[in-house]
Amino acid sequence: MTQALIDAASRPVIERGFRLQWEAAQNAHVLLYPEGMVKLNGSAGEIMKRCNGETAIADITSDLERSFTATGLYEDVLRFVQMAVEKRWLTIRP
């Protein structure tokens, strides 16, 4: 199976079988799945919250830059999405 190219227009969504939620006890967003849980750092949680299958990576990046008064986040967001797709936390909507 060939991995799709992930770019600014790609629309990531949380993979079936995973659920993102805020876990007060962990003071972090977590990704729940039947076999366990992944505790996400703050940046990862903020990116994952925006991965709804409708929003492109470019727009996710713009929203993060506005929300956190930051610039130049695109490469970091892209790298995280690529890693999350490799781990099968995210998939890219066609």
CSV table of N, CA and C in Angstrom, one decimal:
chain,number,residue,atom,x,y,z
A,1,MET,N,0.8,-1.2,0.0
A,1,MET,CA,0.0,0.0,0.0
A,1,MET,C,0.9,1.2,0.0
A,2,THR,N,0.6,2.1,-0.9
A,2,THR,CA,1.4,3.4,-1.0
A,2,THR,C,0.9,4.4,-0.1
A,3,GLN,N,1.8,5.1,0.6
A,3,GLN,CA,1.4,6.2,1.5
A,3,GLN,C,1.1,7.4,0.7
A,4,ALA,N,0.0,8.1,0.9
A,4,ALA,CA,-0.4,9.3,0.2
A,4,ALA,C,0.5,10.4,0.6
A,5,LEU,N,0.8,11.3,-0.3
A,5,LEU,CA,1.6,12.5,0.0
A,5,LEU,C,0.8,13.4,0.9
A,6,ILE,N,1.4,13.8,1.9
A,6,ILE,CA,0.8,14.7,2.9
A,6,ILE,C,1.3,16.1,2.7
A,7,ASP,N,0.4,17.1,2.4
A,7,ASP,CA,0.8,18.4,2.1
A,7,ASP,C,-0.2,19.4,2.8
A,8,ALA,N,0.0,20.7,2.4
A,8,ALA,CA,-0.8,21.7,3.0
A,8,ALA,C,-2.3,21.5,2.8
A,9,ALA,N,-2.7,20.9,1.7
A,9,ALA,CA,-4.1,20.7,1.4
A,9,ALA,C,-4.7,19.4,2.0
A,10,SER,N,-3.8,18.6,2.6
A,10,SER,CA,-4.3,17.3,3.2
A,10,SER,C,-5.2,17.6,4.4
A,11,ARG,N,-6.2,16.7,4.6
A,11,ARG,CA,-7.3,16.9,5.6
A,11,ARG,C,-7.2,15.7,6.6
A,12,PRO,N,-6.4,15.8,7.7
A,12,PRO,CA,-6.3,14.7,8.6
A,12,PRO,C,-7.5,14.6,9.5
A,13,VAL,N,-7.8,13.3,9.9
A,13,VAL,CA,-8.9,13.0,10.8
A,13,VAL,C,-8.4,11.9,11.7
A,14,ILE,N,-8.9,11.9,12.9
A,14,ILE,CA,-8.5,10.8,13.9
A,14,ILE,C,-9.0,9.5,13.4
A,15,GLU,N,-8.1,8.5,13.4
A,15,GLU,CA,-8.4,7.2,12.9
A,15,GLU,C,-9.5,6.5,13.6
A,16,ARG,N,-10.3,5.7,12.9
A,16,ARG,CA,-11.3,4.9,13.6
A,16,ARG,C,-10.7,4.1,14.7
A,17,GLY,N,-11.4,4.0,15.8
A,17,GLY,CA,-10.9,3.2,16.9
A,17,GLY,C,-10.2,4.1,18.0
A,18,PHE,N,-9.9,5.3,17.7
A,18,PHE,CA,-9.3,6.2,18.6
A,18,PHE,C,-10.3,7.3,19.0
A,19,ARG,N,-10.1,7.8,20.2
A,19,ARG,CA,-10.9,9.0,20.7
A,19,ARG,C,-10.0,9.9,21.4
A,20,LEU,N,-10.1,11.2,21.0
A,20,LEU,CA,-9.4,12.3,21.7
A,20,LEU,C,-10.2,12.9,22.8
A,21,GLN,N,-9.7,13.0,23.9
A,21,GLN,CA,-10.4,13.7,25.0
A,21,GLN,C,-9.4,14.4,26.0
A,22,TRP,N,-9.9,15.4,26.7
A,22,TRP,CA,-9.2,16.0,27.8
A,22,TRP,C,-9.3,15.2,29.0
A,23,GLU,N,-8.1,14.9,29.6
A,23,GLU,CA,-8.1,14.1,30.8
A,23,GLU,C,-7.6,14.9,31.9
A,24,ALA,N,-8.5,15.4,32.8
A,24,ALA,CA,-8.1,16.3,33.9
A,24,ALA,C,-7.0,15.6,34.8
A,25,ALA,N,-7.1,14.3,35.1
A,25,ALA,CA,-6.2,13.7,35.9
A,25,ALA,C,-4.7,13.7,35.3
A,26,GLN,N,-4.7,13.7,34.0
A,26,GLN,CA,-3.4,13.8,33.3
A,26,GLN,C,-3.0,15.2,33.0
A,27,ASN,N,-3.9,16.2,33.2
A,27,ASN,CA,-3.8,17.6,32.8
A,27,ASN,C,-3.3,17.7,31.3
A,28,ALA,N,-3.9,16.8,30.5
A,28,ALA,CA,-3.5,16.8,29.1
A,28,ALA,C,-4.6,16.1,28.2
A,29,HIS,N,-4.5,16.4,26.9
A,29,HIS,CA,-5.3,15.6,26.0
A,29,HIS,C,-4.7,14.2,25.9
A,30,VAL,N,-5.6,13.2,25.8
A,30,VAL,CA,-5.1,11.8,25.6
A,30,VAL,C,-5.9,11.3,24.4
A,31,LEU,N,-5.2,10.3,23.8
A,31,LEU,CA,-5.8,9.6,22.7
A,31,LEU,C,-6.1,8.2,23.2
A,32,LEU,N,-7.4,7.9,23.3
A,32,LEU,CA,-7.8,6.6,23.9
A,32,LEU,C,-8.1,5.6,22.7
A,33,TYR,N,-7.7,4.3,23.0
A,33,TYR,CA,-8.0,3.2,22.1
A,33,TYR,C,-8.2,2.0,22.9
A,34,PRO,N,-8.8,0.9,22.3
A,34,PRO,CA,-9.1,-0.2,23.1
A,34,PRO,C,-8.0,-0.8,23.9
A,35,GLU,N,-6.8,-0.8,23.4
A,35,GLU,CA,-5.6,-1.4,24.2
A,35,GLU,C,-5.0,-0.4,25.1
A,36,GLY,N,-5.4,0.9,25.2
A,36,GLY,CA,-4.7,1.8,26.1
A,36,GLY,C,-4.9,3.2,25.8
A,37,MET,N,-3.9,4.0,26.1
A,37,MET,CA,-4.0,5.5,26.0
A,37,MET,C,-2.7,6.1,25.7
A,38,VAL,N,-2.7,7.1,24.9
A,38,VAL,CA,-1.5,7.9,24.6
A,38,VAL,C,-1.7,9.3,25.2
A,39,LYS,N,-0.8,9.7,26.1
A,39,LYS,CA,-0.9,11.1,26.6
A,39,LYS,C,-0.1,12.0,25.7
A,40,LEU,N,-0.8,13.0,25.2
A,40,LEU,CA,-0.2,14.0,24.3
A,40,LEU,C,0.3,15.2,25.0
A,41,ASN,N,1.4,15.7,24.4
A,41,ASN,CA,1.9,17.0,25.0
A,41,ASN,C,1.0,18.1,24.5
A,42,GLY,N,1.1,19.3,25.0
A,42,GLY,CA,0.2,20.4,24.7
A,42,GLY,C,0.1,20.7,23.2
A,43,SER,N,1.2,20.7,22.5
A,43,SER,CA,1.2,21.0,21.0
A,43,SER,C,0.5,19.9,20.3
A,44,ALA,N,0.8,18.7,20.6
A,44,ALA,CA,0.1,17.6,19.9
A,44,ALA,C,-1.4,17.6,20.2
A,45,GLY,N,-1.8,17.9,21.4
A,45,GLY,CA,-3.2,18.0,21.7
A,45,GLY,C,-3.9,19.1,20.9
A,46,GLU,N,-3.3,20.2,20.8
A,46,GLU,CA,-3.8,21.3,20.0
A,46,GLU,C,-4.0,21.0,18.5
A,47,ILE,N,-3.0,20.3,18.0
A,47,ILE,CA,-3.1,19.9,16.6
A,47,ILE,C,-4.2,18.9,16.4
A,48,MET,N,-4.2,17.8,17.3
A,48,MET,CA,-5.2,16.8,17.1
A,48,MET,C,-6.6,17.3,17.3
A,49,LYS,N,-6.8,18.3,18.1
A,49,LYS,CA,-8.2,18.9,18.3
A,49,LYS,C,-8.7,19.4,17.0
A,50,ARG,N,-7.8,19.8,16.1
A,50,ARG,CA,-8.2,20.5,14.9
A,50,ARG,C,-8.3,19.5,13.7
A,51,CYS,N,-8.0,18.2,13.9
A,51,CYS,CA,-8.0,17.2,12.9
A,51,CYS,C,-9.4,16.6,12.8
A,52,ASN,N,-10.2,17.2,12.0
A,52,ASN,CA,-11.6,16.8,11.9
A,52,ASN,C,-12.0,16.2,10.5
A,53,GLY,N,-11.0,16.1,9.7
A,53,GLY,CA,-11.3,15.5,8.3
A,53,GLY,C,-11.8,16.6,7.3
A,54,GLU,N,-12.1,17.7,7.8
A,54,GLU,CA,-12.6,18.8,6.9
A,54,GLU,C,-11.6,19.9,6.8
A,55,THR,N,-10.7,20.1,7.8
A,55,THR,CA,-9.8,21.2,7.8
A,55,THR,C,-8.4,20.8,7.3
A,56,ALA,N,-7.9,21.6,6.3
A,56,ALA,CA,-6.6,21.3,5.7
A,56,ALA,C,-5.5,21.7,6.7
A,57,ILE,N,-4.4,21.0,6.5
A,57,ILE,CA,-3.2,21.3,7.3
A,57,ILE,C,-2.8,22.8,7.3
A,58,ALA,N,-2.9,23.4,6.1
A,58,ALA,CA,-2.6,24.9,6.0
A,58,ALA,C,-3.6,25.7,6.9
A,59,ASP,N,-4.8,25.3,7.0
A,59,ASP,CA,-5.8,26.0,7.8
A,59,ASP,C,-5.6,25.7,9.3
A,60,ILE,N,-5.3,24.4,9.6
A,60,ILE,CA,-4.9,24.1,11.0
A,60,ILE,C,-3.8,24.9,11.5
A,61,THR,N,-2.7,25.0,10.6
A,61,THR,CA,-1.6,25.8,11.0
A,61,THR,C,-1.9,27.3,11.2
A,62,SER,N,-2.7,27.9,10.3
A,62,SER,CA,-3.2,29.3,10.5
A,62,SER,C,-3.9,29.5,11.8
A,63,ASP,N,-4.8,28.5,12.1
A,63,ASP,CA,-5.6,28.6,13.3
A,63,ASP,C,-4.7,28.6,14.6
A,64,LEU,N,-3.7,27.7,14.5
A,64,LEU,CA,-2.8,27.6,15.7
A,64,LEU,C,-1.9,28.9,15.8
A,65,GLU,N,-1.5,29.4,14.6
A,65,GLU,CA,-0.7,30.6,14.7
A,65,GLU,C,-1.5,31.8,15.2
A,66,ARG,N,-2.7,31.9,14.9
A,66,ARG,CA,-3.6,32.9,15.4
A,66,ARG,C,-3.9,32.7,16.9
A,67,SER,N,-4.2,31.5,17.3
A,67,SER,CA,-4.5,31.2,18.7
A,67,SER,C,-3.4,31.4,19.6
A,68,PHE,N,-2.2,31.2,19.2
A,68,PHE,CA,-1.0,31.2,20.1
A,68,PHE,C,-0.1,32.4,19.7
A,69,THR,N,-0.5,33.3,18.8
A,69,THR,CA,0.3,34.4,18.4
A,69,THR,C,1.7,34.0,18.1
A,70,ALA,N,1.8,33.0,17.1
A,70,ALA,CA,3.0,32.5,16.7
A,70,ALA,C,3.1,32.5,15.1
A,71,THR,N,4.3,32.3,14.6
A,71,THR,CA,4.5,32.2,13.2
A,71,THR,C,5.4,31.0,12.9
A,72,GLY,N,5.4,30.6,11.6
A,72,GLY,CA,6.3,29.6,11.2
A,72,GLY,C,6.0,28.2,11.8
A,73,LEU,N,4.8,27.8,12.0
A,73,LEU,CA,4.5,26.5,12.6
A,73,LEU,C,4.2,25.4,11.6
A,74,TYR,N,4.1,25.8,10.3
A,74,TYR,CA,3.7,24.8,9.3
A,74,TYR,C,4.6,23.5,9.3
A,75,GLU,N,5.9,23.7,9.3
A,75,GLU,CA,6.8,22.5,9.2
A,75,GLU,C,6.6,21.6,10.4
A,76,ASP,N,6.4,22.2,11.6
A,76,ASP,CA,6.1,21.4,12.8
A,76,ASP,C,4.8,20.7,12.8
A,77,VAL,N,3.8,21.3,12.3
A,77,VAL,CA,2.5,20.7,12.2
A,77,VAL,C,2.5,19.6,11.2
A,78,LEU,N,3.2,19.8,10.0
A,78,LEU,CA,3.3,18.8,9.0
A,78,LEU,C,4.0,17.6,9.5
A,79,ARG,N,5.2,17.8,10.2
A,79,ARG,CA,5.9,16.7,10.8
A,79,ARG,C,5.1,15.9,11.8
A,80,PHE,N,4.3,16.6,12.6
A,80,PHE,CA,3.5,15.9,13.6
A,80,PHE,C,2.4,15.0,12.9
A,81,VAL,N,1.8,15.6,11.9
A,81,VAL,CA,0.7,14.9,11.1
A,81,VAL,C,1.3,13.7,10.5
A,82,GLN,N,2.5,13.8,9.8
A,82,GLN,CA,3.1,12.7,9.2
A,82,GLN,C,3.4,11.6,10.2
A,83,MET,N,4.0,12.0,11.4
A,83,MET,CA,4.3,11.0,12.4
A,83,MET,C,3.0,10.3,12.9
A,84,ALA,N,1.9,11.1,13.1
A,84,ALA,CA,0.6,10.5,13.6
A,84,ALA,C,0.0,9.6,12.6
A,85,VAL,N,0.2,9.9,11.3
A,85,VAL,CA,-0.3,9.0,10.2
A,85,VAL,C,0.5,7.7,10.2
A,86,GLU,N,1.8,7.8,10.4
A,86,GLU,CA,2.7,6.6,10.5
A,86,GLU,C,2.2,5.7,11.7
A,87,LYS,N,1.9,6.3,12.8
A,87,LYS,CA,1.5,5.6,14.0
A,87,LYS,C,0.0,5.2,13.9
A,88,ARG,N,-0.7,5.6,12.8
A,88,ARG,CA,-2.1,5.3,12.6
A,88,ARG,C,-3.0,5.9,13.6
A,89,TRP,N,-2.6,7.1,14.2
A,89,TRP,CA,-3.5,7.9,15.0
A,89,TRP,C,-4.4,8.7,14.1
A,90,LEU,N,-3.8,9.1,13.0
A,90,LEU,CA,-4.6,10.0,12.0
A,90,LEU,C,-4.6,9.3,10.7
A,91,THR,N,-5.6,9.6,9.9
A,91,THR,CA,-5.6,9.2,8.5
A,91,THR,C,-5.9,10.5,7.7
A,92,ILE,N,-5.6,10.4,6.4
A,92,ILE,CA,-5.8,11.6,5.5
A,92,ILE,C,-7.1,11.3,4.7
A,93,ARG,N,-8.0,12.3,4.8
A,93,ARG,CA,-9.3,12.2,4.0
A,93,ARG,C,-9.0,12.4,2.5
A,94,PRO,N,-9.6,11.6,1.7
A,94,PRO,CA,-9.4,11.9,0.2
A,94,PRO,C,-10.1,13.1,-0.2
